[in-house]
JSON list of C-alpha atoms in Angstrom, two decimals:
[
{"chain": "A", "resi": 1, "resn": "UNK", "atom": "CA", "xyz": [-34.15, -0.81, 23.70]},
{"chain": "A", "resi": 2, "resn": "UNK", "atom": "CA", "xyz": [-30.62, -1.48, 24.73]},
{"chain": "A", "resi": 3, "resn": "UNK", "atom": "CA", "xyz": [-29.51, -4.78, 26.21]},
{"chain": "A", "resi": 4, "resn": "UNK", "atom": "CA", "xyz": [-25.95, -4.60, 27.68]},
{"chain": "A", "resi": 5, "resn": "UNK", "atom": "CA", "xyz": [-23.77, -7.45, 26.61]},
{"chain": "A", "resi": 6, "resn": "UNK", "atom": "CA", "xyz": [-20.35, -6.46, 28.11]},
{"chain": "A", "resi": 7, "resn": "UNK", "atom": "CA", "xyz": [-20.01, -4.06, 31.19]},
{"chain": "A", "resi": 8, "resn": "UNK", "atom": "CA", "xyz": [-16.91, -1.83, 31.43]},
{"chain": "A", "resi": 9, "resn": "UNK", "atom": "CA", "xyz": [-15.23, -4.42, 33.79]},
{"chain": "A", "resi": 10, "resn": "UNK", "atom": "CA", "xyz": [-15.95, -7.45, 31.29]},
{"chain": "A", "resi": 11, "resn": "UNK", "atom": "CA", "xyz": [-14.44, -5.40, 28.57]},
{"chain": "A", "resi": 12, "resn": "UNK", "atom": "CA", "xyz": [-11.23, -4.61, 30.64]},
{"chain": "A", "resi": 13, "resn": "UNK", "atom": "CA", "xyz": [-11.03, -8.40, 31.40]},
{"chain": "A", "resi": 14, "resn": "UNK", "atom": "CA", "xyz": [-11.39, -9.52, 27.73]},
{"chain": "A", "resi": 15, "resn": "UNK", "atom": "CA", "xyz": [-9.01, -6.73, 26.73]},
{"chain": "A", "resi": 16, "resn": "UNK", "atom": "CA", "xyz": [-6.41, -8.10, 29.14]},
{"chain": "A", "resi": 17, "resn": "UNK", "atom": "CA", "xyz": [-7.13, -11.75, 28.03]},
{"chain": "A", "resi": 18, "resn": "UNK", "atom": "CA", "xyz": [-6.58, -10.69, 24.43]},
{"chain": "A", "resi": 19, "resn": "UNK", "atom": "CA", "xyz": [-3.42, -8.90, 25.32]},
{"chain": "A", "resi": 20, "resn": "UNK", "atom": "CA", "xyz": [-2.00, -12.03, 26.84]},
{"chain": "A", "resi": 21, "resn": "UNK", "atom": "CA", "xyz": [-2.80, -13.86, 23.93]},
{"chain": "A", "resi": 22, "resn": "UNK", "atom": "CA", "xyz": [-1.25, -11.46, 21.51]},
{"chain": "A", "resi": 23, "resn": "UNK", "atom": "CA", "xyz": [1.77, -11.59, 23.79]},
{"chain": "A", "resi": 24, "resn": "UNK", "atom": "CA", "xyz": [1.99, -15.38, 23.71]},
{"chain": "A", "resi": 25, "resn": "UNK", "atom": "CA", "xyz": [1.83, -15.39, 19.91]},
{"chain": "A", "resi": 26, "resn": "UNK", "atom": "CA", "xyz": [4.68, -12.67, 19.63]},
{"chain": "A", "resi": 27, "resn": "UNK", "atom": "CA", "xyz": [6.67, -13.27, 22.85]},
{"chain": "A", "resi": 28, "resn": "UNK", "atom": "CA", "xyz": [9.77, -14.37, 20.92]},
{"chain": "A", "resi": 29, "resn": "UNK", "atom": "CA", "xyz": [9.52, -11.06, 18.89]},
{"chain": "A", "resi": 30, "resn": "UNK", "atom": "CA", "xyz": [10.81, -7.59, 19.89]},
{"chain": "A", "resi": 31, "resn": "UNK", "atom": "CA", "xyz": [8.62, -5.39, 17.90]},
{"chain": "A", "resi": 32, "resn": "UNK", "atom": "CA", "xyz": [4.65, -5.24, 16.97]},
{"chain": "A", "resi": 33, "resn": "UNK", "atom": "CA", "xyz": [2.38, -2.94, 15.25]},
{"chain": "A", "resi": 34, "resn": "UNK", "atom": "CA", "xyz": [-1.03, -2.71, 16.57]},
{"chain": "A", "resi": 35, "resn": "UNK", "atom": "CA", "xyz": [-3.29, -1.50, 13.71]},
{"chain": "A", "resi": 36, "resn": "UNK", "atom": "CA", "xyz": [-6.75, -0.25, 14.85]},
{"chain": "A", "resi": 37, "resn": "UNK", "atom": "CA", "xyz": [-9.66, 0.47, 12.35]},
{"chain": "A", "resi": 38, "resn": "UNK", "atom": "CA", "xyz": [-10.59, 4.04, 12.95]},
{"chain": "A", "resi": 39, "resn": "UNK", "atom": "CA", "xyz": [-13.01, 5.07, 15.72]},
{"chain": "A", "resi": 40, "resn": "UNK", "atom": "CA", "xyz": [-13.83, 2.25, 18.04]},
{"chain": "A", "resi": 41, "resn": "UNK", "atom": "CA", "xyz": [-11.45, -0.36, 16.67]},
{"chain": "A", "resi": 42, "resn": "UNK", "atom": "CA", "xyz": [-8.64, 2.12, 17.19]},
{"chain": "A", "resi": 43, "resn": "UNK", "atom": "CA", "xyz": [-9.62, 2.87, 20.72]},
{"chain": "A", "resi": 44, "resn": "UNK", "atom": "CA", "xyz": [-9.68, -0.87, 21.23]},
{"chain": "A", "resi": 45, "resn": "UNK", "atom": "CA", "xyz": [-6.37, -1.22, 19.52]},
{"chain": "A", "resi": 46, "resn": "UNK", "atom": "CA", "xyz": [-4.90, 1.54, 22.08]},
{"chain": "A", "resi": 47, "resn": "UNK", "atom": "CA", "xyz": [-6.36, -0.53, 25.06]},
{"chain": "A", "resi": 48, "resn": "UNK", "atom": "CA", "xyz": [-4.74, -3.69, 23.94]},
{"chain": "A", "resi": 49, "resn": "UNK", "atom": "CA", "xyz": [-1.40, -1.75, 23.24]},
{"chain": "A", "resi": 50, "resn": "UNK", "atom": "CA", "xyz": [-1.47, -0.41, 26.95]},
{"chain": "A", "resi": 51, "resn": "UNK", "atom": "CA", "xyz": [-2.19, -3.81, 28.18]},
{"chain": "A", "resi": 52, "resn": "UNK", "atom": "CA", "xyz": [0.73, -5.30, 26.22]},
{"chain": "A", "resi": 53, "resn": "UNK", "atom": "CA", "xyz": [3.14, -2.45, 27.37]},
{"chain": "A", "resi": 54, "resn": "UNK", "atom": "CA", "xyz": [2.36, -3.46, 31.01]},
{"chain": "A", "resi": 55, "resn": "UNK", "atom": "CA", "xyz": [3.00, -7.04, 30.52]},
{"chain": "A", "resi": 56, "resn": "UNK", "atom": "CA", "xyz": [5.83, -7.26, 28.15]},
{"chain": "A", "resi": 57, "resn": "UNK", "atom": "CA", "xyz": [8.89, -5.66, 26.82]},
{"chain": "A", "resi": 58, "resn": "UNK", "atom": "CA", "xyz": [7.91, -5.82, 23.13]},
{"chain": "A", "resi": 59, "resn": "UNK", "atom": "CA", "xyz": [8.10, -2.55, 21.54]},
{"chain": "A", "resi": 60, "resn": "UNK", "atom": "CA", "xyz": [4.69, -1.50, 20.37]},
{"chain": "A", "resi": 61, "resn": "UNK", "atom": "CA", "xyz": [3.84, 0.83, 17.51]},
{"chain": "A", "resi": 62, "resn": "UNK", "atom": "CA", "xyz": [0.24, 1.92, 17.23]},
{"chain": "A", "resi": 63, "resn": "UNK", "atom": "CA", "xyz": [-1.31, 2.61, 13.76]},
{"chain": "A", "resi": 64, "resn": "UNK", "atom": "CA", "xyz": [-4.73, 3.98, 12.90]},
{"chain": "A", "resi": 65, "resn": "UNK", "atom": "CA", "xyz": [-6.53, 2.62, 9.78]},
{"chain": "A", "resi": 66, "resn": "UNK", "atom": "CA", "xyz": [-8.94, 4.96, 8.13]},
{"chain": "A", "resi": 67, "resn": "UNK", "atom": "CA", "xyz": [-11.49, 2.95, 6.03]},
{"chain": "A", "resi": 68, "resn": "UNK", "atom": "CA", "xyz": [-14.98, 3.90, 4.78]},
{"chain": "A", "resi": 69, "resn": "UNK", "atom": "CA", "xyz": [-17.22, 1.34, 6.71]},
{"chain": "A", "resi": 70, "resn": "UNK", "atom": "CA", "xyz": [-20.04, 2.02, 4.31]},
{"chain": "A", "resi": 71, "resn": "UNK", "atom": "CA", "xyz": [-17.63, 1.65, 1.19]},
{"chain": "A", "resi": 72, "resn": "UNK", "atom": "CA", "xyz": [-14.79, -0.28, 2.31]},
{"chain": "A", "resi": 73, "resn": "UNK", "atom": "CA", "xyz": [-13.31, -0.73, -1.28]},
{"chain": "A", "resi": 74, "resn": "UNK", "atom": "CA", "xyz": [-12.60, 3.02, -1.13]},
{"chain": "A", "resi": 75, "resn": "UNK", "atom": "CA", "xyz": [-8.97, 4.12, -0.73]},
{"chain": "A", "resi": 76, "resn": "UNK", "atom": "CA", "xyz": [-7.70, 3.03, 2.78]},
{"chain": "A", "resi": 77, "resn": "UNK", "atom": "CA", "xyz": [-5.04, 5.10, 4.69]},
{"chain": "A", "resi": 78, "resn": "UNK", "atom": "CA", "xyz": [-2.83, 4.62, 7.74]},
{"chain": "A", "resi": 79, "resn": "UNK", "atom": "CA", "xyz": [-1.23, 6.96, 10.17]},
{"chain": "A", "resi": 80, "resn": "UNK", "atom": "CA", "xyz": [2.03, 5.09, 9.49]},
{"chain": "A", "resi": 81, "resn": "UNK", "atom": "CA", "xyz": [3.83, 4.87, 6.15]},
{"chain": "A", "resi": 82, "resn": "UNK", "atom": "CA", "xyz": [4.30, 1.48, 4.51]},
{"chain": "A", "resi": 83, "resn": "UNK", "atom": "CA", "xyz": [7.92, 1.45, 5.46]},
{"chain": "A", "resi": 84, "resn": "UNK", "atom": "CA", "xyz": [7.06, 1.79, 9.03]},
{"chain": "A", "resi": 85, "resn": "UNK", "atom": "CA", "xyz": [5.32, -1.66, 9.17]},
{"chain": "A", "resi": 86, "resn": "UNK", "atom": "CA", "xyz": [7.12, -3.61, 6.39]},
{"chain": "A", "resi": 87, "resn": "UNK", "atom": "CA", "xyz": [8.73, -6.76, 7.37]},
{"chain": "A", "resi": 88, "resn": "UNK", "atom": "CA", "xyz": [7.26, -6.31, 10.92]},
{"chain": "A", "resi": 89, "resn": "UNK", "atom": "CA", "xyz": [4.61, -8.24, 12.97]},
{"chain": "A", "resi": 90, "resn": "UNK", "atom": "CA", "xyz": [1.03, -6.69, 12.69]},
{"chain": "A", "resi": 91, "resn": "UNK", "atom": "CA", "xyz": [-2.16, -7.29, 14.55]},
{"chain": "A", "resi": 92, "resn": "UNK", "atom": "CA", "xyz": [-5.20, -5.50, 12.96]},
{"chain": "A", "resi": 93, "resn": "UNK", "atom": "CA", "xyz": [-7.79, -4.71, 15.32]},
{"chain": "A", "resi": 94, "resn": "UNK", "atom": "CA", "xyz": [-11.68, -3.87, 15.19]},
{"chain": "A", "resi": 95, "resn": "UNK", "atom": "CA", "xyz": [-14.39, -3.58, 17.65]},
{"chain": "A", "resi": 96, "resn": "UNK", "atom": "CA", "xyz": [-17.14, -5.72, 16.09]},
{"chain": "A", "resi": 97, "resn": "UNK", "atom": "CA", "xyz": [-16.73, -8.32, 13.26]},
{"chain": "A", "resi": 98, "resn": "UNK", "atom": "CA", "xyz": [-19.93, -8.43, 11.47]},
{"chain": "A", "resi": 99, "resn": "UNK", "atom": "CA", "xyz": [-20.16, -9.39, 7.77]},
{"chain": "A", "resi": 100, "resn": "UNK", "atom": "CA", "xyz": [-16.20, -9.31, 7.48]},
{"chain": "A", "resi": 101, "resn": "UNK", "atom": "CA", "xyz": [-16.16, -6.59, 4.86]},
{"chain": "A", "resi": 102, "resn": "UNK", "atom": "CA", "xyz": [-14.31, -4.03, 6.87]},
{"chain": "A", "resi": 103, "resn": "UNK", "atom": "CA", "xyz": [-11.72, -6.47, 8.11]},
{"chain": "A", "resi": 104, "resn": "UNK", "atom": "CA", "xyz": [-10.97, -8.21, 4.63]},
{"chain": "A", "resi": 105, "resn": "UNK", "atom": "CA", "xyz": [-10.66, -4.75, 2.96]},
{"chain": "A", "resi": 106, "resn": "UNK", "atom": "CA", "xyz": [-8.11, -3.73, 5.52]},
{"chain": "A", "resi": 107, "resn": "UNK", "atom": "CA", "xyz": [-6.35, -6.93, 5.41]},
{"chain": "A", "resi": 108, "resn": "UNK", "atom": "CA", "xyz": [-6.25, -6.62, 1.78]},
{"chain": "A", "resi": 109, "resn": "UNK", "atom": "CA", "xyz": [-4.46, -3.17, 2.21]},
{"chain": "A", "resi": 110, "resn": "UNK", "atom": "CA", "xyz": [-1.88, -4.54, 4.53]},
{"chain": "A", "resi": 111, "resn": "UNK", "atom": "CA", "xyz": [-1.02, -7.49, 2.12]},
{"chain": "A", "resi": 112, "resn": "UNK", "atom": "CA", "xyz": [0.52, -5.04, -0.31]},
{"chain": "A", "resi": 113, "resn": "UNK", "atom": "CA", "xyz": [3.41, -4.93, 2.23]},
{"chain": "A", "resi": 114, "resn": "UNK", "atom": "CA", "xyz": [5.55, -7.99, 3.40]},
{"chain": "A", "resi": 115, "resn": "UNK", "atom": "CA", "xyz": [4.82, -8.79, 6.94]},
{"chain": "A", "resi": 116, "resn": "UNK", "atom": "CA", "xyz": [6.39, -11.41, 9.29]},
{"chain": "A", "resi": 117, "resn": "UNK", "atom": "CA", "xyz": [3.18, -12.38, 11.05]},
{"chain": "A", "resi": 118, "resn": "UNK", "atom": "CA", "xyz": [-0.28, -10.92, 10.62]},
{"chain": "A", "resi": 119, "resn": "UNK", "atom": "CA", "xyz": [-3.04, -11.50, 13.15]},
{"chain": "A", "resi": 120, "resn": "UNK", "atom": "CA", "xyz": [-6.56, -10.15, 13.57]},
{"chain": "A", "resi": 121, "resn": "UNK", "atom": "CA", "xyz": [-8.40, -9.17, 16.97]},
{"chain": "A", "resi": 122, "resn": "UNK", "atom": "CA", "xyz": [-11.97, -8.08, 17.52]},
{"chain": "A", "resi": 123, "resn": "UNK", "atom": "CA", "xyz": [-13.90, -7.39, 20.82]},
{"chain": "A", "resi": 124, "resn": "UNK", "atom": "CA", "xyz": [-17.15, -8.88, 19.38]},
{"chain": "A", "resi": 125, "resn": "UNK", "atom": "CA", "xyz": [-17.49, -11.66, 16.69]},
{"chain": "A", "resi": 126, "resn": "UNK", "atom": "CA", "xyz": [-21.09, -11.75, 15.35]},
{"chain": "A", "resi": 127, "resn": "UNK", "atom": "CA", "xyz": [-20.77, -14.85, 13.14]},
{"chain": "A", "resi": 128, "resn": "UNK", "atom": "CA", "xyz": [-22.57, -13.28, 10.14]},
{"chain": "A", "resi": 129, "resn": "UNK", "atom": "CA", "xyz": [-19.67, -13.24, 7.82]},
{"chain": "A", "resi": 130, "resn": "UNK", "atom": "CA", "xyz": [-20.16, -12.67, 4.04]},
{"chain": "A", "resi": 131, "resn": "UNK", "atom": "CA", "xyz": [-16.32, -12.81, 3.61]},
{"chain": "A", "resi": 132, "resn": "UNK", "atom": "CA", "xyz": [-13.80, -15.75, 4.31]},
{"chain": "A", "resi": 133, "resn": "UNK", "atom": "CA", "xyz": [-12.15, -13.92, 7.44]},
{"chain": "A", "resi": 134, "resn": "UNK", "atom": "CA", "xyz": [-11.72, -14.88, 10.96]},
{"chain": "A", "resi": 135, "resn": "UNK", "atom": "CA", "xyz": [-10.40, -13.14, 14.32]},
{"chain": "A", "resi": 136, "resn": "UNK", "atom": "CA", "xyz": [-7.47, -14.81, 15.58]},
{"chain": "A", "resi": 137, "resn": "UNK", "atom": "CA", "xyz": [-8.16, -13.26, 19.07]},
{"chain": "A", "resi": 138, "resn": "UNK", "atom": "CA", "xyz": [-11.66, -12.29, 20.26]},
{"chain": "A", "resi": 139, "resn": "UNK", "atom": "CA", "xyz": [-13.21, -11.16, 23.43]},
{"chain": "A", "resi": 140, "resn": "UNK", "atom": "CA", "xyz": [-16.86, -12.67, 22.79]},
{"chain": "A", "resi": 141, "resn": "UNK", "atom": "CA", "xyz": [-18.49, -14.72, 20.08]},
{"chain": "A", "resi": 142, "resn": "UNK", "atom": "CA", "xyz": [-22.11, -13.84, 19.84]},
{"chain": "A", "resi": 143, "resn": "UNK", "atom": "CA", "xyz": [-24.99, -15.18, 17.88]},
{"chain": "A", "resi": 144, "resn": "UNK", "atom": "CA", "xyz": [-27.42, -12.62, 16.79]},
{"chain": "A", "resi": 145, "resn": "UNK", "atom": "CA", "xyz": [-30.23, -11.96, 14.34]},
{"chain": "A", "resi": 146, "resn": "UNK", "atom": "CA", "xyz": [-29.20, -9.79, 11.32]},
{"chain": "A", "resi": 147, "resn": "UNK", "atom": "CA", "xyz": [-31.78, -7.30, 12.46]},
{"chain": "A", "resi": 148, "resn": "UNK", "atom": "CA", "xyz": [-29.97, -6.68, 15.73]},
{"chain": "A", "resi": 149, "resn": "UNK", "atom": "CA", "xyz": [-27.26, -4.27, 15.94]},
{"chain": "A", "resi": 150, "resn": "UNK", "atom": "CA", "xyz": [-24.16, -4.44, 18.20]},
{"chain": "A", "resi": 151, "resn": "UNK", "atom": "CA", "xyz": [-22.60, -1.16, 19.44]},
{"chain": "A", "resi": 152, "resn": "UNK", "atom": "CA", "xyz": [-19.60, -0.59, 21.24]},
{"chain": "A", "resi": 153, "resn": "UNK", "atom": "CA", "xyz": [-19.06, 2.52, 23.66]},
{"chain": "A", "resi": 154, "resn": "UNK", "atom": "CA", "xyz": [-15.71, 3.40, 24.78]},
{"chain": "A", "resi": 155, "resn": "UNK", "atom": "CA", "xyz": [-15.70, 5.99, 27.75]},
{"chain": "A", "resi": 156, "resn": "UNK", "atom": "CA", "xyz": [-12.96, 6.52, 30.04]},
{"chain": "A", "resi": 157, "resn": "UNK", "atom": "CA", "xyz": [-14.64, 4.88, 33.23]},
{"chain": "A", "resi": 158, "resn": "UNK", "atom": "CA", "xyz": [-17.88, 3.65, 31.65]},
{"chain": "A", "resi": 159, "resn": "UNK", "atom": "CA", "xyz": [-17.38, 1.47, 28.53]},
{"chain": "A", "resi": 160, "resn": "UNK", "atom": "CA", "xyz": [-20.08, -1.10, 27.55]},
{"chain": "A", "resi": 161, "resn": "UNK", "atom": "CA", "xyz": [-21.37, -3.01, 24.68]},
{"chain": "A", "resi": 162, "resn": "UNK", "atom": "CA", "xyz": [-25.01, -3.17, 23.98]},
{"chain": "A", "resi": 163, "resn": "UNK", "atom": "CA", "xyz": [-27.39, -5.02, 21.63]},
{"chain": "A", "resi": 164, "resn": "UNK", "atom": "CA", "xyz": [-30.17, -3.20, 20.09]}
]
């Protein structure tokens, strides 16, 4: 059984709100890297980047972060070289923050390179953290049971988030 938590329109609204929050944080900067964790996190990162480009003149570079979500301690790769994001501002994006494992291992990867400012953004924060990690920008905080599963579906005109 699926229970829709966010509709397409609500996701668009939350994406726009997060983009404005990111812009407020980095307004005095000229460049920003948006790094999305592969699959849904990367799609969400692209949506935030598109909104940012429409509301600001900050140069946006998008980066895909490939991480094994079942075993996040495996080697992490990115679509950009370390030199491409060194000494820059970076926002790490994922779709759902559950235990925090994926996000904290991705953060650890980026800590190997000096960054100016480093922030995190998620669409859904489930508040079931096993690791001391938080989202600086979040679309929705959701209290769920550990047995429930939050799924984000990104489609062109019919994106939604559901609980099962």
